[in-house]
Amino acid sequence: MKVKRVAVYCGSASGNDPVFLAEAKALGSAIAAAGLGLVYGGASVGLMGAVADAALAGGAEVIGVLPEVLSGSEIAHRGLTRLEMVPTMHERKARMVKLADAFLMLPGGYGTLDEMMEIVTWKQLRLHAKPCILINTANYWDGLLAFLDRAVEAGFLKAENRRLLDVVGTAAEAVDRVSESF
């Protein structure tokens, strides 16, 4: 199976360190350069908007999936290849899984963490076998990675399941890893 589209989970804020925004732009550009399409949360703001804008600028197909609860908040990206409106956050996540062949994660907050944990849990449960790649920009996710290692040590997470979340340092490495996956 060839990867055609990647889902990106990331913040609707840009964060305080300019490296986060730069890496989001680099990821969008790398996705387009690799001939991949992007599936993401549909926002025009923060890291989400930066990834989408860079992918669009590179000629990529960009599909946003936005829950109706956010449609009136003026964050919807109106320049996408396609913007799909869904009734709920749960339906957003399910639709993104259906549309994507791999999952990449940049820095973000609760929503990003929720999406990341759910998609890796689904992989653990064998609901999918798609790559899940965490981009640890500026060591942002070090605390989470230490927690996951502690969960293995404490017997709450099997070592082989810990490896279901692949970790790379840059957007370029993530896109390379996706290309090698299939």
Coordinates of N, CA and C in Angstrom, one line a residue:
M1 N 0.8 -1.2 0.0 CA 0.0 0.0 0.0 C 0.9 1.2 0.0
K2 N 0.6 2.1 -0.9 CA 1.4 3.4 -1.0 C 0.7 4.5 -0.2
V3 N 1.5 5.2 0.5 CA 1.0 6.4 1.2 C 0.6 7.5 0.2
K4 N -0.7 7.9 0.3 CA -1.1 9.0 -0.6 C -1.4 10.3 0.2
R5 N -1.9 10.1 1.4 CA -2.2 11.3 2.3 C -1.7 11.0 3.7
V6 N -1.3 12.1 4.3 CA -0.9 12.0 5.7 C -1.8 12.9 6.5
A7 N -2.2 12.5 7.7 CA -2.9 13.3 8.6 C -1.9 14.0 9.5
V8 N -2.1 15.2 9.8 CA -1.2 16.0 10.7 C -2.0 16.5 11.9
Y9 N -1.6 16.1 13.1 CA -2.2 16.6 14.3 C -1.2 17.6 14.9
C10 N -1.8 18.8 15.2 CA -0.9 19.9 15.8 C -1.8 21.0 16.4
G11 N -1.1 21.9 17.0 CA -1.8 23.0 17.7 C -2.5 24.0 16.8
S12 N -3.6 24.6 17.3 CA -4.3 25.7 16.6 C -3.7 27.0 17.1
A13 N -2.7 26.9 17.9 CA -1.9 28.0 18.3 C -0.5 27.8 17.7
S14 N 0.3 28.9 17.7 CA 1.7 28.8 17.1 C 2.7 28.5 18.1
G15 N 2.4 28.6 19.4 CA 3.4 28.4 20.5 C 4.3 29.7 20.6
N16 N 5.1 29.7 21.6 CA 6.0 30.8 21.9 C 7.3 30.8 21.2
D17 N 7.8 29.6 20.8 CA 9.1 29.5 20.1 C 8.9 29.5 18.6
P18 N 9.5 30.4 17.9 CA 9.4 30.4 16.4 C 9.7 29.1 15.7
V19 N 10.5 28.3 16.4 CA 10.9 27.0 15.8 C 9.6 26.1 15.5
F20 N 8.6 26.3 16.3 CA 7.4 25.5 16.1 C 6.7 25.8 14.8
L21 N 6.6 27.1 14.6 CA 5.9 27.6 13.4 C 6.8 27.2 12.1
A22 N 8.1 27.4 12.3 CA 9.0 27.0 11.2 C 8.9 25.6 10.8
E23 N 8.8 24.7 11.8 CA 8.7 23.3 11.6 C 7.4 22.9 10.9
A24 N 6.3 23.6 11.3 CA 5.0 23.3 10.7 C 5.1 23.7 9.2
K25 N 5.7 24.8 8.9 CA 5.8 25.2 7.5 C 6.7 24.2 6.8
A26 N 7.8 23.8 7.4 CA 8.6 22.8 6.8 C 7.9 21.5 6.5
L27 N 7.0 21.1 7.4 CA 6.3 19.9 7.2 C 5.3 20.0 6.0
G28 N 4.6 21.1 6.0 CA 3.7 21.3 4.8 C 4.4 21.3 3.5
S29 N 5.6 21.9 3.5 CA 6.4 21.9 2.2 C 6.9 20.5 1.9
A30 N 7.4 19.8 2.9 CA 7.9 18.4 2.7 C 6.8 17.5 2.2
I31 N 5.6 17.6 2.7 CA 4.5 16.8 2.3 C 4.2 17.1 0.8
A32 N 4.2 18.3 0.4 CA 3.9 18.7 -1.0 C 5.0 18.2 -1.9
A33 N 6.3 18.4 -1.4 CA 7.4 18.0 -2.2 C 7.5 16.4 -2.4
A34 N 7.0 15.7 -1.5 CA 6.9 14.2 -1.6 C 5.7 13.7 -2.4
G35 N 4.9 14.7 -2.9 CA 3.7 14.3 -3.7 C 2.6 13.7 -2.9
L36 N 2.6 14.0 -1.6 CA 1.5 13.5 -0.7 C 0.4 14.6 -0.5
G37 N -0.7 14.1 -0.1 CA -1.8 15.0 0.3 C -1.8 15.2 1.8
L38 N -2.5 16.2 2.3 CA -2.6 16.5 3.7 C -4.0 16.4 4.1
V39 N -4.2 15.8 5.3 CA -5.5 15.8 5.9 C -5.2 16.4 7.3
Y40 N -6.1 17.4 7.7 CA -5.8 18.0 9.0 C -7.1 18.6 9.5
G41 N -7.1 19.3 10.6 CA -8.3 19.7 11.3 C -9.0 20.9 10.7
G42 N -8.6 21.5 9.6 CA -9.4 22.5 8.9 C -9.2 23.9 9.3
A43 N -8.3 24.2 10.3 CA -8.2 25.6 10.8 C -7.2 26.4 9.9
S44 N -7.4 27.7 10.0 CA -6.5 28.6 9.3 C -5.5 29.2 10.2
V45 N -5.6 28.9 11.5 CA -4.7 29.5 12.5 C -3.7 28.6 13.1
G46 N -2.7 29.1 13.7 CA -1.7 28.3 14.4 C -0.8 27.4 13.5
L47 N -0.3 26.4 14.2 CA 0.5 25.4 13.4 C -0.4 24.7 12.3
M48 N -1.7 24.5 12.6 CA -2.6 23.9 11.7 C -2.6 24.7 10.4
G49 N -2.8 26.0 10.5 CA -2.9 26.9 9.3 C -1.6 26.9 8.6
A50 N -0.5 26.9 9.3 CA 0.9 27.0 8.7 C 1.2 25.8 7.9
V51 N 0.9 24.6 8.4 CA 1.1 23.3 7.7 C 0.2 23.4 6.4
A52 N -1.0 23.7 6.5 CA -1.9 23.8 5.4 C -1.5 24.7 4.3
D53 N -1.1 26.0 4.7 CA -0.7 27.0 3.8 C 0.6 26.5 3.0
A54 N 1.5 26.0 3.7 CA 2.8 25.5 3.1 C 2.5 24.4 2.1
A55 N 1.6 23.4 2.5 CA 1.3 22.3 1.6 C 0.6 22.8 0.4
L56 N -0.3 23.8 0.5 CA -1.0 24.4 -0.6 C -0.1 25.1 -1.5
A57 N 0.9 25.9 -0.9 CA 1.8 26.6 -1.7 C 2.7 25.7 -2.5
G58 N 2.9 24.4 -2.0 CA 3.7 23.5 -2.8 C 2.9 22.6 -3.8
G59 N 1.6 22.9 -3.9 CA 0.8 22.2 -4.8 C 0.1 20.9 -4.3
A60 N 0.1 20.7 -3.0 CA -0.5 19.5 -2.4 C -2.0 19.6 -2.4
E61 N -2.7 18.5 -2.4 CA -4.1 18.4 -2.1 C -4.2 18.6 -0.6
V62 N -5.1 19.5 -0.1 CA -5.2 19.7 1.4 C -6.7 19.6 1.7
I63 N -7.0 18.6 2.6 CA -8.4 18.4 3.0 C -8.5 18.7 4.5
G64 N -9.3 19.6 4.8 CA -9.6 20.0 6.2 C -10.9 19.3 6.7
V65 N -10.9 18.9 7.9 CA -12.1 18.2 8.5 C -12.4 19.0 9.8
L66 N -13.5 19.8 9.8 CA -13.8 20.7 10.8 C -15.2 20.3 11.5
P67 N -15.2 20.2 12.8 CA -16.5 19.9 13.4 C -17.4 21.2 13.4
E68 N -18.7 21.0 13.3 CA -19.6 22.1 13.2 C -19.5 23.0 14.4
V69 N -19.2 22.5 15.5 CA -19.1 23.4 16.7 C -18.0 24.5 16.5
L70 N -17.1 24.3 15.7 CA -16.0 25.3 15.4 C -16.3 26.1 14.2
S71 N -17.3 25.8 13.4 CA -17.5 26.5 12.1 C -17.8 27.9 12.3
G72 N -18.4 28.4 13.4 CA -18.8 29.8 13.6 C -17.7 30.6 14.2
S73 N -16.6 30.0 14.5 CA -15.5 30.7 15.3 C -14.5 31.4 14.4
E74 N -14.8 31.4 13.1 CA -14.0 32.1 12.1 C -12.5 31.5 11.9
I75 N -12.4 30.3 12.3 CA -11.0 29.7 12.2 C -11.0 28.8 10.9
A76 N -12.1 28.5 10.3 CA -12.1 27.6 9.1 C -11.3 28.2 8.0
H77 N -10.4 27.3 7.4 CA -9.6 27.7 6.3 C -10.4 27.7 5.1
R78 N -10.5 28.8 4.4 CA -11.4 28.8 3.2 C -10.7 28.6 1.9
G79 N -9.3 28.4 2.0 CA -8.6 28.2 0.7 C -8.1 26.8 0.4
L80 N -8.8 25.8 1.1 CA -8.3 24.4 0.9 C -8.8 23.8 -0.4
T81 N -8.2 22.7 -0.7 CA -8.8 21.9 -1.8 C -10.2 21.4 -1.5
R82 N -10.4 21.0 -0.2 CA -11.7 20.6 0.3 C -11.8 20.8 1.8
L83 N -12.9 21.4 2.2 CA -13.2 21.5 3.6 C -14.4 20.7 3.9
E84 N -14.3 19.7 4.8 CA -15.4 18.9 5.1 C -15.9 19.3 6.5
M85 N -17.2 19.5 6.6 CA -17.8 19.8 7.9 C -18.5 18.5 8.4
V86 N -18.2 18.2 9.7 CA -18.7 17.0 10.3 C -19.4 17.5 11.6
P87 N -20.4 16.7 12.1 CA -21.2 17.1 13.3 C -20.4 17.2 14.6
T88 N -19.4 16.3 14.8 CA -18.8 16.2 16.1 C -17.3 16.0 16.0
M89 N -16.6 16.2 17.1 CA -15.1 16.0 17.2 C -14.9 14.5 16.9
H90 N -15.7 13.6 17.5 CA -15.5 12.2 17.3 C -15.6 11.8 15.8
E91 N -16.5 12.4 15.1 CA -16.6 12.2 13.6 C -15.5 12.8 12.9
R92 N -14.9 13.9 13.3 CA -13.7 14.5 12.7 C -12.6 13.5 12.8
K93 N -12.3 12.9 14.0 CA -11.2 12.0 14.1 C -11.4 10.7 13.3
A94 N -12.6 10.2 13.2 CA -12.9 9.0 12.4 C -12.7 9.3 10.9
R95 N -13.2 10.5 10.5 CA -13.0 10.9 9.1 C -11.6 11.0 8.7
M96 N -10.8 11.7 9.6 CA -9.4 11.8 9.3 C -8.7 10.5 9.2
V97 N -9.0 9.5 10.0 CA -8.4 8.2 10.0 C -8.8 7.5 8.6
K98 N -10.0 7.7 8.2 CA -10.4 7.1 6.9 C -9.7 7.7 5.7
L99 N -9.4 9.0 5.8 CA -8.8 9.7 4.7 C -7.3 9.5 4.6
A100 N -6.6 9.2 5.7 CA -5.2 9.2 5.8 C -4.5 7.9 5.8
D101 N -3.3 7.8 5.3 CA -2.5 6.6 5.3 C -1.4 6.5 6.3
A102 N -1.2 7.7 7.0 CA -0.2 7.8 8.0 C -0.5 9.0 8.9
F103 N 0.0 9.1 10.1 CA -0.3 10.1 11.1 C 1.0 10.7 11.6
L104 N 1.1 12.1 11.5 CA 2.2 12.8 11.9 C 1.8 13.8 13.0
M105 N 2.6 14.0 14.0 CA 2.2 14.8 15.1 C 3.3 15.9 15.4
L106 N 2.9 17.1 15.4 CA 3.7 18.3 15.8 C 3.3 18.7 17.2
P107 N 4.0 19.7 17.8 CA 3.5 20.2 19.1 C 2.1 20.7 19.1
G108 N 1.5 20.6 20.2 CA 0.1 21.1 20.4 C -0.3 20.9 21.8
G109 N -1.6 21.1 22.1 CA -2.1 21.0 23.5 C -3.0 19.8 23.7
Y110 N -4.0 20.0 24.4 CA -4.9 18.9 24.7 C -5.5 18.1 23.5
G111 N -5.9 18.9 22.5 CA -6.5 18.3 21.3 C -5.5 17.4 20.6
T112 N -4.3 17.9 20.4 CA -3.2 17.2 19.8 C -2.9 15.9 20.5
L113 N -2.8 16.1 21.8 CA -2.4 14.9 22.7 C -3.6 13.9 22.6
D114 N -4.8 14.3 22.6 CA -5.9 13.4 22.5 C -5.9 12.6 21.2
E115 N -5.7 13.4 20.1 CA -5.7 12.7 18.8 C -4.5 11.7 18.7
M116 N -3.4 12.1 19.2 CA -2.2 11.3 19.1 C -2.4 10.0 19.9
M117 N -2.9 10.1 21.1 CA -3.1 8.9 22.0 C -4.1 8.0 21.4
E118 N -5.2 8.6 20.9 CA -6.3 7.8 20.3 C -5.7 7.0 19.1
I119 N -5.0 7.6 18.2 CA -4.6 6.9 17.0 C -3.5 5.9 17.3
V120 N -2.7 6.1 18.3 CA -1.7 5.1 18.7 C -2.4 3.9 19.4
T121 N -3.4 4.2 20.2 CA -4.2 3.2 20.9 C -4.9 2.3 19.9
W122 N -5.5 3.0 18.8 CA -6.1 2.2 17.8 C -5.1 1.3 17.1
K123 N -3.9 1.7 16.9 CA -2.9 0.9 16.3 C -2.6 -0.3 17.2
Q124 N -2.5 0.0 18.5 CA -2.2 -1.1 19.5 C -3.3 -2.1 19.5
L125 N -4.5 -1.7 19.3 CA -5.7 -2.6 19.2 C -5.9 -3.2 17.8
R126 N -4.9 -2.9 16.9 CA -4.9 -3.4 15.6 C -6.2 -3.0 14.7
L127 N -6.7 -1.8 15.1 CA -7.7 -1.2 14.3 C -7.2 -0.6 13.0
H128 N -5.9 -0.4 13.0 CA -5.2 0.1 11.8 C -3.7 -0.3 11.9
A129 N -3.0 -0.3 10.8 CA -1.5 -0.6 10.8 C -0.8 0.6 10.2
K130 N -1.3 1.8 10.3 CA -0.7 2.9 9.6 C 0.4 3.5 10.5
P131 N 1.5 4.1 9.9 CA 2.5 4.7 10.7 C 2.0 5.9 11.5
C132 N 2.5 5.9 12.8 CA 2.2 7.0 13.7 C 3.6 7.6 14.1
I133 N 3.8 8.8 13.6 CA 5.2 9.4 13.8 C 5.1 10.8 14.5
L134 N 5.8 10.8 15.6 CA 5.8 12.0 16.5 C 7.0 12.8 16.1
I135 N 6.8 14.1 15.8 CA 7.9 15.0 15.4 C 8.3 15.8 16.7
N136 N 9.4 15.5 17.3 CA 9.8 16.0 18.6 C 10.5 17.4 18.4
T137 N 9.8 18.3 17.8 CA 10.4 19.7 17.6 C 10.9 20.3 18.8
A138 N 12.2 20.7 18.8 CA 12.8 21.4 20.0 C 12.6 20.6 21.3
N139 N 12.5 19.3 21.2 CA 12.3 18.4 22.4 C 11.0 18.7 23.1
Y140 N 10.0 19.2 22.4 CA 8.7 19.5 23.0 C 8.1 18.3 23.7
W141 N 8.2 17.2 23.1 CA 7.5 16.0 23.6 C 8.3 15.2 24.6
D142 N 9.5 15.6 25.1 CA 10.3 14.9 26.0 C 9.6 14.4 27.2
G143 N 8.8 15.2 27.8 CA 8.1 14.8 29.0 C 7.1 13.7 28.8
L144 N 6.4 13.7 27.6 CA 5.5 12.6 27.3 C 6.3 11.4 27.0
L145 N 7.4 11.5 26.3 CA 8.2 10.3 26.0 C 8.8 9.7 27.3
A146 N 9.2 10.5 28.3 CA 9.6 10.0 29.6 C 8.5 9.3 30.3
F147 N 7.3 9.8 30.2 CA 6.1 9.2 30.8 C 5.9 7.8 30.2
L148 N 5.9 7.7 28.9 CA 5.7 6.4 28.2 C 6.7 5.4 28.6
D149 N 8.0 5.8 28.7 CA 9.0 4.9 29.2 C 8.8 4.5 30.6
R150 N 8.3 5.4 31.4 CA 7.9 5.0 32.8 C 6.7 4.0 32.8
A151 N 5.8 4.2 31.9 CA 4.6 3.3 31.8 C 5.1 1.9 31.5
V152 N 6.2 1.8 30.6 CA 6.8 0.5 30.3 C 7.4 -0.1 31.6
E153 N 8.2 0.7 32.3 CA 8.9 0.3 33.5 C 7.9 -0.2 34.5
A154 N 6.8 0.5 34.6 CA 5.8 0.2 35.7 C 4.9 -1.0 35.3
G155 N 5.0 -1.5 34.0 CA 4.2 -2.6 33.6 C 2.8 -2.3 33.1
F156 N 2.6 -1.0 32.7 CA 1.3 -0.6 32.2 C 1.3 -0.5 30.6
L157 N 2.5 -0.6 30.0 CA 2.6 -0.5 28.6 C 3.7 -1.5 28.2
K158 N 3.3 -2.4 27.3 CA 4.3 -3.3 26.8 C 5.3 -2.6 25.9
A159 N 6.6 -3.1 26.0 CA 7.7 -2.4 25.2 C 7.4 -2.4 23.7
E160 N 6.8 -3.5 23.2 CA 6.5 -3.5 21.7 C 5.4 -2.5 21.4
N161 N 4.5 -2.2 22.3 CA 3.5 -1.2 22.1 C 4.0 0.2 22.2
R162 N 5.0 0.4 23.0 CA 5.7 1.7 23.2 C 6.3 2.1 21.8
R163 N 6.8 1.1 21.1 CA 7.4 1.3 19.8 C 6.4 1.6 18.7
L164 N 5.1 1.6 18.9 CA 4.1 1.9 17.9 C 4.1 3.4 17.6
L165 N 4.7 4.2 18.5 CA 4.8 5.6 18.2 C 6.3 5.9 17.9
D166 N 6.5 6.1 16.6 CA 7.8 6.4 16.1 C 8.2 7.8 16.4
V167 N 9.4 8.1 16.7 CA 9.8 9.5 17.1 C 10.9 9.9 16.2
V168 N 10.8 11.1 15.6 CA 11.8 11.7 14.8 C 12.0 13.2 15.3
G169 N 13.1 13.8 14.8 CA 13.4 15.1 15.3 C 12.9 16.2 14.4
T170 N 12.6 15.9 13.1 CA 12.3 17.0 12.1 C 11.2 16.5 11.2
A171 N 10.6 17.5 10.5 CA 9.5 17.2 9.5 C 10.1 16.4 8.4
A172 N 11.3 16.8 7.9 CA 11.9 16.0 6.8 C 12.1 14.6 7.2
E173 N 12.5 14.3 8.4 CA 12.7 12.9 8.8 C 11.3 12.2 8.8
A174 N 10.3 12.8 9.3 CA 9.0 12.2 9.3 C 8.5 11.9 7.9
V175 N 8.6 12.8 7.0 CA 8.2 12.5 5.6 C 9.0 11.4 5.0
D176 N 10.3 11.4 5.3 CA 11.1 10.3 4.8 C 10.7 8.9 5.4
R177 N 10.4 8.9 6.7 CA 9.9 7.7 7.3 C 8.6 7.2 6.8
V178 N 7.7 8.1 6.5 CA 6.4 7.7 5.9 C 6.7 7.1 4.5
S179 N 7.6 7.7 3.7 CA 7.9 7.2 2.4 C 8.5 5.8 2.4
E180 N 9.2 5.5 3.5 CA 9.9 4.2 3.7 C 9.0 3.2 4.2
S181 N 7.8 3.6 4.8 CA 7.0 2.7 5.6 C 6.3 1.7 4.7
F182 N 6.0 2.0 3.5 CA 5.3 1.1 2.6 C 6.1 0.8 1.4

